[in-house]
XYZ file of C-alpha atoms in Angstrom:
588
model
C 7.108 6.195 46.346
C 8.873 5.917 43.089
C 6.755 6.166 40.044
C 6.478 3.640 37.183
C 8.723 4.312 34.619
C 6.796 2.213 32.201
C 3.740 4.330 31.376
C 2.948 8.246 31.875
C 1.898 9.096 35.700
C 0.038 11.741 36.849
C 0.986 11.610 40.408
C 2.984 14.187 41.833
C 6.294 15.222 40.211
C 9.416 16.879 40.597
C 8.758 20.674 39.216
C 12.010 20.590 37.716
C 10.811 17.661 35.283
C 10.546 19.031 31.887
C 6.596 19.169 30.550
C 6.706 16.180 28.067
C 7.544 14.161 30.962
C 3.894 15.264 32.769
C 2.625 12.421 31.208
C -0.756 11.743 29.209
C -2.893 14.969 29.899
C -1.883 16.166 33.057
C -3.851 19.412 33.657
C -1.435 21.284 35.171
C 0.007 25.209 34.190
C 3.098 24.746 32.138
C 6.290 25.103 33.061
C 8.207 27.889 31.483
C 10.867 26.306 29.110
C 14.585 27.300 28.495
C 14.149 28.680 24.539
C 17.505 28.500 23.813
C 20.610 26.049 25.308
C 22.551 26.838 28.453
C 25.192 29.249 27.625
C 28.421 26.868 27.624
C 31.093 26.916 29.928
C 33.419 29.674 29.602
C 36.182 27.087 28.626
C 34.418 26.117 25.646
C 34.961 27.788 22.284
C 31.944 30.771 21.678
C 30.946 29.204 18.130
C 32.819 26.176 17.666
C 31.392 24.869 13.916
C 29.291 21.344 14.119
C 31.744 19.299 13.183
C 34.743 20.243 15.745
C 32.782 19.077 18.332
C 31.573 22.263 19.986
C 27.800 21.183 19.010
C 26.062 18.214 18.666
C 25.603 17.091 15.242
C 22.225 16.961 14.333
C 21.999 13.718 11.519
C 19.832 15.314 8.610
C 16.648 13.142 9.050
C 16.320 15.264 12.657
C 17.252 18.554 10.544
C 15.249 18.474 7.509
C 12.048 16.445 9.155
C 8.935 18.665 7.589
C 7.660 21.499 9.376
C 5.180 22.533 6.823
C 3.011 20.645 4.613
C 4.901 22.254 1.874
C 8.010 20.525 2.873
C 6.087 16.919 2.753
C 6.870 15.479 -0.882
C 4.717 12.865 -2.065
C 1.966 13.078 0.068
C -0.088 15.453 -2.325
C -3.703 13.802 -1.515
C -3.407 13.647 1.612
C -2.487 17.314 2.319
C -4.987 18.519 -0.175
C -8.131 16.320 1.732
C -6.789 17.816 4.926
C -6.797 21.014 3.985
C -10.478 20.735 2.322
C -11.306 19.911 5.927
C -9.711 22.556 8.042
C -11.447 24.581 5.111
C -14.718 23.566 5.352
C -14.891 22.953 9.172
C -15.228 19.157 8.912
C -12.300 17.734 11.227
C -12.795 14.286 11.661
C -12.224 13.850 15.864
C -9.057 10.733 14.721
C -7.057 10.325 11.798
C -4.851 7.120 11.201
C -1.308 7.502 9.626
C -0.258 4.342 7.993
C 2.534 3.405 5.502
C 6.278 2.020 5.370
C 8.849 3.268 7.652
C 10.427 6.864 6.826
C 7.490 8.272 4.905
C 5.979 10.800 7.370
C 3.211 9.606 9.722
C 4.864 11.247 12.558
C 5.940 13.714 10.927
C 2.509 13.902 9.390
C 0.601 13.932 12.963
C 2.767 16.866 14.186
C 2.402 18.868 11.254
C -1.756 18.492 11.984
C -1.592 19.458 15.809
C 0.032 22.693 14.391
C -2.368 22.957 11.855
C -4.921 22.162 14.641
C -3.830 24.728 17.160
C -1.884 27.475 15.360
C -2.982 31.101 15.982
C -1.255 32.818 13.571
C 1.536 35.768 13.978
C -1.587 38.099 15.633
C -2.596 35.739 17.904
C -5.789 35.851 16.270
C -5.558 33.085 13.400
C -7.666 29.721 13.510
C -7.175 26.241 11.619
C -5.340 26.509 8.985
C -2.975 23.669 6.264
C -0.628 26.261 6.476
C 0.390 26.930 10.408
C 2.781 30.029 10.778
C 5.009 28.363 12.494
C 6.142 31.041 14.838
C 3.651 31.526 17.102
C 3.467 29.977 20.390
C 1.698 27.026 19.788
C 3.609 26.309 16.897
C 6.955 26.540 18.574
C 5.899 24.362 21.355
C 4.678 21.806 18.701
C 7.705 21.704 17.218
C 10.171 21.207 20.052
C 7.577 18.549 21.670
C 7.268 20.549 24.499
C 3.391 21.781 24.625
C 1.611 20.552 27.220
C -1.645 20.035 25.773
C -0.127 17.653 22.641
C 0.724 14.117 23.728
C 3.050 11.566 22.238
C 2.614 8.361 23.373
C 4.736 5.408 22.039
C 2.366 2.516 21.942
C 5.703 -0.079 21.965
C 6.444 0.940 25.546
C 2.977 1.662 26.507
C 1.197 -0.864 25.480
C -1.241 -2.088 28.627
C -4.693 -1.107 29.341
C -3.852 1.086 32.544
C -1.997 3.133 30.287
C -5.353 3.794 27.817
C -7.024 4.654 30.805
C -5.185 7.416 31.889
C -6.221 8.872 28.169
C -9.462 8.069 28.417
C -9.687 10.114 32.145
C -7.393 12.883 30.865
C -9.617 13.102 28.173
C -12.227 14.689 30.124
C -10.502 17.809 31.118
C -10.255 20.644 28.070
C -6.979 21.787 26.914
C -4.474 23.621 29.059
C -3.533 26.583 26.622
C -4.361 25.208 22.983
C -6.854 24.870 21.398
C -7.124 21.097 21.073
C -6.242 18.555 22.975
C -4.310 16.108 20.544
C -2.863 12.664 21.347
C -0.117 11.112 19.126
C 0.124 7.514 19.299
C 3.232 6.115 17.325
C 2.944 2.792 16.552
C -0.358 2.146 17.503
C -0.429 -1.558 16.599
C 1.359 -2.007 19.464
C -1.457 -1.942 21.603
C -2.868 -5.011 23.529
C -6.233 -6.185 22.962
C -7.800 -5.242 26.076
C -6.079 -1.793 25.788
C -7.940 -1.214 22.151
C -11.136 -2.437 23.613
C -10.631 0.084 26.391
C -10.132 3.271 23.724
C -13.339 2.093 21.658
C -15.863 4.347 23.216
C -13.796 7.270 23.511
C -12.548 7.052 20.188
C -15.876 6.631 18.765
C -17.459 9.884 21.172
C -14.145 12.237 21.966
C -15.026 15.472 23.536
C -15.045 17.947 20.730
C -11.726 19.350 22.197
C -10.040 16.024 21.933
C -8.260 14.638 18.609
C -6.639 11.530 18.353
C -3.473 10.738 15.838
C -2.581 7.305 15.454
C 0.306 5.978 13.235
C 1.313 2.438 12.076
C 3.835 1.015 9.387
C 1.439 -2.537 10.149
C -2.036 -0.888 9.477
C -3.391 -4.959 9.310
C -2.644 -5.668 13.348
C -4.827 -2.618 13.988
C -8.436 -4.246 14.620
C -11.709 -3.365 12.223
C -13.057 -1.867 14.687
C -10.707 0.815 15.377
C -9.820 1.553 12.000
C -13.886 2.175 11.248
C -13.734 4.874 13.999
C -10.694 6.690 11.978
C -10.441 8.662 8.810
C -7.579 6.833 7.364
C -4.438 7.756 5.334
C -2.332 5.893 3.488
C 1.302 7.430 2.903
C 2.983 6.755 -0.308
C 6.382 5.191 -0.765
C 8.228 8.241 -2.303
C 9.653 8.027 -6.072
C 13.176 7.529 -6.968
C 13.025 10.458 -8.775
C 11.107 12.492 -5.901
C 14.046 11.325 -3.708
C 17.121 12.103 -5.541
C 15.595 15.535 -6.495
C 15.157 16.043 -2.582
C 18.241 14.961 -1.906
C 19.802 17.202 -4.657
C 18.408 20.448 -2.401
C 19.418 19.221 0.644
C 22.834 18.319 -0.443
C 22.951 22.179 -1.814
C 22.002 23.426 1.726
C 24.697 21.398 2.830
C 27.234 22.906 0.913
C 27.948 19.525 -0.880
C 28.467 18.523 -4.222
C 27.578 15.464 -5.697
C 27.060 13.558 -8.502
C 23.441 12.933 -9.882
C 23.986 9.267 -10.581
C 24.983 9.126 -6.804
C 21.413 10.922 -5.791
C 19.635 8.580 -7.764
C 21.598 5.706 -6.358
C 20.926 7.011 -2.915
C 17.527 7.264 -3.721
C 17.315 3.680 -5.023
C 18.957 2.144 -2.001
C 15.747 4.372 0.583
C 13.210 2.185 -0.977
C 10.645 4.946 -1.099
C 11.075 6.112 2.506
C 12.711 9.326 3.165
C 14.389 9.153 6.243
C 16.265 5.512 5.639
C 17.237 7.902 2.178
C 18.654 10.729 4.654
C 20.218 8.437 6.573
C 22.014 6.966 3.358
C 22.962 10.210 2.368
C 24.455 10.935 5.472
C 26.589 7.933 5.293
C 27.526 8.937 1.951
C 28.615 12.679 2.520
C 30.954 11.528 5.667
C 32.414 8.867 3.170
C 33.076 11.202 0.953
C 34.962 13.002 3.346
C 37.249 10.346 4.242
C 38.027 10.967 0.339
C 39.496 14.480 0.653
C 37.801 16.161 -1.948
C 33.962 16.406 -0.595
C 32.409 15.280 -3.689
C 29.752 12.481 -3.819
C 30.047 10.519 -6.229
C 28.540 7.315 -8.000
C 31.249 4.624 -7.557
C 31.779 6.234 -3.837
C 28.183 5.323 -3.219
C 28.170 1.752 -5.136
C 31.273 0.978 -2.875
C 29.719 2.372 0.240
C 26.359 0.100 -0.088
C 28.569 -3.037 -1.505
C 26.666 -2.344 -4.707
C 30.316 -3.018 -6.543
C 29.727 -6.805 -4.608
C 27.287 -7.380 -7.749
C 29.761 -8.176 -9.551
C 30.491 -10.821 -7.826
C 27.488 -12.126 -7.910
C 27.179 -11.412 -11.639
C 30.295 -13.617 -12.079
C 28.694 -16.522 -10.298
C 25.257 -16.399 -12.002
C 27.453 -16.027 -15.253
C 29.297 -19.638 -14.224
C 25.731 -21.151 -12.879
C 24.649 -20.369 -16.722
C 27.681 -21.940 -18.511
C 27.350 -25.196 -16.224
C 30.626 -24.672 -14.997
C 29.815 -26.754 -11.770
C 33.636 -26.466 -10.726
C 33.930 -22.731 -11.251
C 30.818 -21.701 -9.289
C 31.650 -23.841 -6.150
C 35.033 -21.985 -6.193
C 33.743 -18.471 -6.690
C 31.192 -19.753 -4.258
C 33.356 -20.270 -1.384
C 35.939 -17.184 -2.844
C 32.284 -14.628 -1.741
C 31.981 -16.855 1.717
C 35.795 -16.443 2.739
C 35.157 -12.529 1.931
C 32.569 -12.671 4.446
C 29.218 -13.183 2.085
C 26.959 -15.519 3.729
C 25.162 -18.056 1.690
C 21.611 -16.572 2.260
C 23.036 -13.201 0.864
C 24.564 -15.175 -1.711
C 21.384 -16.468 -3.250
C 19.397 -13.056 -2.109
C 21.602 -11.258 -5.257
C 21.331 -14.493 -7.500
C 17.211 -14.066 -6.948
C 17.899 -10.232 -7.270
C 19.883 -10.657 -10.776
C 17.056 -13.338 -12.113
C 14.286 -11.010 -10.998
C 16.323 -7.929 -12.991
C 16.972 -10.005 -16.296
C 12.882 -11.040 -16.366
C 12.113 -6.837 -16.378
C 14.546 -6.305 -18.934
C 13.365 -8.716 -21.329
C 9.880 -7.871 -21.260
C 11.426 -4.010 -21.800
C 11.516 -2.380 -18.091
C 13.686 0.636 -17.788
C 17.199 0.215 -17.157
C 18.460 -0.852 -13.410
C 20.316 3.218 -12.679
C 22.447 1.412 -10.240
C 23.789 -0.544 -13.002
C 26.753 1.000 -14.609
C 27.049 0.308 -18.558
C 29.534 -2.634 -18.684
C 26.936 -4.574 -15.837
C 23.617 -2.964 -18.388
C 25.226 -4.347 -20.997
C 25.501 -8.090 -19.567
C 21.803 -7.893 -18.527
C 21.042 -7.219 -21.836
C 22.985 -10.027 -23.479
C 21.716 -12.472 -20.848
C 18.384 -11.327 -20.902
C 18.457 -11.771 -25.062
C 19.680 -15.331 -24.110
C 17.675 -16.627 -21.618
C 13.833 -17.868 -22.638
C 10.938 -17.090 -20.124
C 10.355 -20.738 -18.901
C 14.369 -20.513 -18.050
C 14.187 -17.629 -15.967
C 10.972 -19.003 -14.317
C 12.726 -21.904 -13.708
C 15.952 -20.558 -12.371
C 13.512 -18.155 -9.590
C 11.921 -21.164 -8.585
C 15.168 -23.573 -8.303
C 17.110 -20.462 -6.689
C 13.939 -19.636 -4.095
C 13.821 -23.335 -2.983
C 17.527 -23.540 -2.075
C 17.249 -19.766 -0.704
C 14.510 -21.836 2.058
C 16.920 -25.072 2.015
C 20.089 -23.001 3.524
C 17.991 -20.839 5.830
C 16.910 -24.217 7.539
C 20.457 -25.527 7.260
C 22.699 -26.572 10.102
C 25.829 -25.917 7.503
C 24.622 -23.060 5.115
C 27.610 -23.386 2.958
C 26.976 -27.019 2.227
C 23.358 -26.515 1.638
C 24.620 -23.753 -0.511
C 26.832 -25.901 -2.606
C 24.410 -28.336 -3.094
C 21.561 -25.982 -4.050
C 23.655 -24.357 -6.750
C 24.576 -27.338 -8.308
C 20.860 -28.069 -8.118
C 20.521 -25.215 -10.509
C 23.292 -26.389 -12.519
C 21.420 -29.624 -13.407
C 17.804 -28.541 -13.464
C 17.795 -25.004 -14.512
C 17.167 -25.820 -18.107
C 15.133 -28.765 -18.036
C 11.786 -28.817 -19.632
C 9.163 -28.868 -17.949
C 6.903 -32.537 -17.270
C 4.323 -31.830 -19.928
C 6.842 -30.589 -22.712
C 9.202 -33.143 -21.999
C 6.837 -36.216 -22.217
C 5.621 -34.254 -25.587
C 9.198 -33.800 -26.749
C 10.087 -37.759 -26.060
C 6.992 -38.767 -27.863
C 7.425 -36.705 -30.898
C 11.618 -37.310 -30.745
C 11.892 -34.667 -30.682
C 14.300 -34.324 -27.722
C 18.499 -34.884 -27.460
C 20.275 -34.400 -24.582
C 23.499 -32.869 -24.601
C 26.561 -34.838 -23.618
C 27.431 -35.031 -20.174
C 30.528 -33.512 -20.578
C 28.724 -30.376 -22.432
C 26.858 -28.570 -19.298
C 29.206 -29.349 -16.348
C 32.810 -29.324 -18.345
C 35.054 -26.601 -16.891
C 35.117 -25.175 -20.592
C 31.440 -25.322 -21.394
C 30.434 -22.340 -23.637
C 28.009 -19.770 -21.862
C 25.269 -21.018 -23.884
C 25.503 -24.629 -22.914
C 22.701 -24.111 -20.456
C 20.239 -22.565 -23.289
C 21.622 -25.880 -25.987
C 19.942 -28.145 -24.046
C 16.345 -26.504 -24.851
C 17.355 -26.504 -29.031
C 15.398 -28.730 -31.092
C 17.219 -31.797 -32.140
C 16.718 -31.049 -35.786
C 13.963 -28.781 -38.284
C 11.050 -30.860 -37.456
C 10.908 -30.496 -34.054
C 11.940 -26.415 -34.090
C 8.675 -26.422 -36.972
C 6.495 -28.371 -34.223
C 8.334 -26.302 -30.947
C 7.158 -22.796 -33.170
C 3.690 -24.181 -33.948
C 3.390 -24.749 -30.038
C 4.061 -21.566 -29.319
C 1.311 -19.865 -31.341
C 3.968 -19.178 -34.732
C 1.293 -21.502 -36.666
C 1.872 -18.797 -39.974
C 5.600 -18.445 -39.369
C 5.893 -22.658 -39.094
C 3.410 -22.763 -42.202
C 5.799 -20.600 -44.217
C 8.995 -22.742 -42.903
C 7.496 -26.109 -44.062
C 6.582 -25.006 -47.216
C 8.472 -22.439 -49.374
C 12.315 -23.234 -46.573
C 14.412 -25.565 -48.261
C 17.358 -25.950 -45.066
C 20.913 -25.652 -46.332
C 21.956 -25.860 -42.516
C 20.653 -26.488 -39.218
C 23.000 -26.529 -36.318
C 21.372 -24.315 -33.227
C 21.670 -21.345 -33.319
C 22.517 -21.593 -36.874
C 20.106 -21.626 -39.615
C 21.083 -21.478 -43.293
C 18.039 -21.302 -46.104
C 17.001 -20.924 -49.572
C 13.159 -20.126 -50.816
C 11.464 -22.284 -52.752
C 8.111 -19.579 -53.156
C 7.186 -15.922 -51.868
C 7.610 -14.712 -48.498
C 6.491 -12.112 -46.999
C 8.557 -8.906 -46.053
C 10.462 -9.038 -43.287
C 10.792 -12.214 -42.549
C 14.189 -12.664 -41.593
C 13.718 -10.309 -38.658
C 10.143 -11.945 -37.952
C 11.662 -15.501 -37.890
C 14.642 -14.467 -35.987
C 12.240 -12.497 -33.234
C 10.263 -16.027 -33.170
C 13.698 -18.379 -32.221
C 14.998 -15.986 -30.039
C 11.425 -16.367 -27.987
C 11.290 -19.832 -27.882
C 14.632 -21.260 -27.442
C 15.888 -18.152 -25.562
C 19.042 -17.139 -27.749
C 19.684 -15.155 -30.663
C 19.886 -17.218 -34.228
C 22.160 -16.624 -37.130
C 19.344 -16.542 -40.062
C 20.458 -16.224 -43.524
C 20.040 -17.381 -47.212
C 22.719 -18.946 -48.186
C 23.483 -20.761 -51.717
C 24.855 -24.171 -52.402
C 23.136 -27.357 -51.851
C 19.626 -27.102 -50.057
C 17.486 -29.891 -49.183
C 13.833 -29.729 -50.648
C 11.617 -27.846 -48.426
C 9.482 -30.088 -46.140
C 6.006 -29.828 -48.341
C 8.668 -30.614 -51.643
C 9.516 -33.975 -49.833
C 5.937 -34.730 -48.962
C 4.742 -34.245 -52.096
C 7.873 -36.325 -53.681
C 6.428 -38.772 -51.236
C 3.615 -39.245 -52.132
C 4.037 -38.851 -55.729
C 6.629 -42.045 -55.195
C 3.762 -44.471 -53.448
C 1.439 -43.682 -56.306
C 4.076 -44.472 -58.889
C 4.870 -47.544 -56.688
C 0.568 -47.855 -56.938
C 0.275 -47.326 -60.608
C 3.176 -50.141 -61.739
C 1.437 -52.741 -59.728
C -0.129 -55.133 -62.174
C -3.706 -55.528 -60.546
C -4.267 -51.701 -61.149
C -2.743 -51.485 -64.925
C -5.186 -54.393 -65.357
C -7.902 -51.979 -63.437
C -7.112 -48.905 -66.007
C -6.828 -51.270 -68.854
C -10.606 -52.727 -68.067
C -11.456 -48.716 -67.583
C -8.914 -46.365 -69.730
C -11.218 -43.311 -68.626
C -10.817 -44.428 -64.324
C -7.975 -42.518 -62.448
C -6.540 -42.966 -58.826
C -7.613 -41.144 -56.197
C -5.894 -39.423 -53.292
C -8.075 -41.926 -50.541
C -7.636 -44.932 -52.729
C -4.733 -44.748 -52.532
C -4.039 -46.060 -49.390
C -7.200 -48.903 -50.090
C -4.707 -49.845 -53.328
C -1.859 -49.960 -51.136
C -3.241 -52.400 -49.015
C -4.848 -54.358 -51.614
C -1.614 -54.907 -52.849
C -0.464 -55.648 -49.552
C -3.342 -58.230 -49.220
């Protein structure tokens, strides 16, 4: 009967079968394994370079898999904990490694297996955080052929029968190692029944057995299993550490690489060492095609498609300009070049995210060249936070619609047109206030949709219609002291957003102009040209209010009734609180 190929077997096997095919826990003496590949056929080259086909090329992710804890980057806290546990002989019976792809979960499990079973170069050593790497257990574990270290992929062995075989096998002691170790990768893929069958053994395994679990989705592992394991959350590796690591590997590979190129590779890896090494492998091959073998930032940008972000920025600029026709043409052009509408919206969302981070002062994105970074800074200065948040919400909604649409390009066109016409509208509460106060002035229809609309058209729709509306906006945004200064001592020469020219009717605080520019940029989303200018100027609002009060008093004092009252009572005076009553008496 043929054995079931879907799970480990404990039946008799072909003696020529390698040890790692013996299954989980088969208690047979280890079959001698070749420690080197068979000699090549006489016709094969004796020592062909790797790139000539004489030997199989090993990708960087496999070639530089960490063989010691010192080579495991970015997981210092875990290494220290394991080291202390080994020194104090406080080893848990089950470990769970979790984290995103490529941060070293399976590599850590293998290193723990080596650390627990290492016997040292003299054959007398015990468990150590620094396994020698040369003793028979270390070598066999590194080559994946140790009979007492069993690796199982839970993605292909999900059933309860596979777990039953583990339960049966753990009763037998290790054949040649100190501990029998089970490494179960992607453990979250086990079925519910498989987890339940494992619980009792996992809680009270024999002293010679250790379980090492690895998973990318720890939330799918039952809490009953988590509570029986010592858990290590492996962190994403920082961009700086990845870039340094890739620089070391490039040097070992005798490849010259620009620092910026390695930084781009590290950023694209998103914290995953394996992903980064795969990208670096591709970058080296791409550089070789160029002829000089040097990995440059420009080549990496081109390889990763980062140069296409320039097209996304052009599309974003057309949206900001309100150029509907230009935007539709650019979107169609990108579609014809193979850019899917969903990818287009993902790029636009990424651009809004980048602008928002730039506006709050986050460090510059290293993936941007100087021109792109300058454009990001310009857009971040012009766009306010409300506009950026509105753009984000509209683009996110558009992305959802495109994902569900039967004709994605049509849905993308409609969603982008909605962004142009709705992104800069105030929220309902602000709109109601502006209408109630008479401070909302809608731009002409052509101002936001015409092909020749200026870059700041979308911002202009949010500009206060007059100086009074500007002061109200400043007060609502918390700049009360500045609003009072403008109301009391500023005589307006010109108000043409984003231009404000004035004269002063009294003293102001030092740094008044800089403070005013910053406040106007925050509340309107664009930089203003603020200057003190000679020429004809209107009275300040305080002066206008005082002049109005004085005029009302003169009218009241000129009335016959008030004159008669003053004639009868020469020492009487007109109070402000009585002025309205007297006006009323006159009108009555």
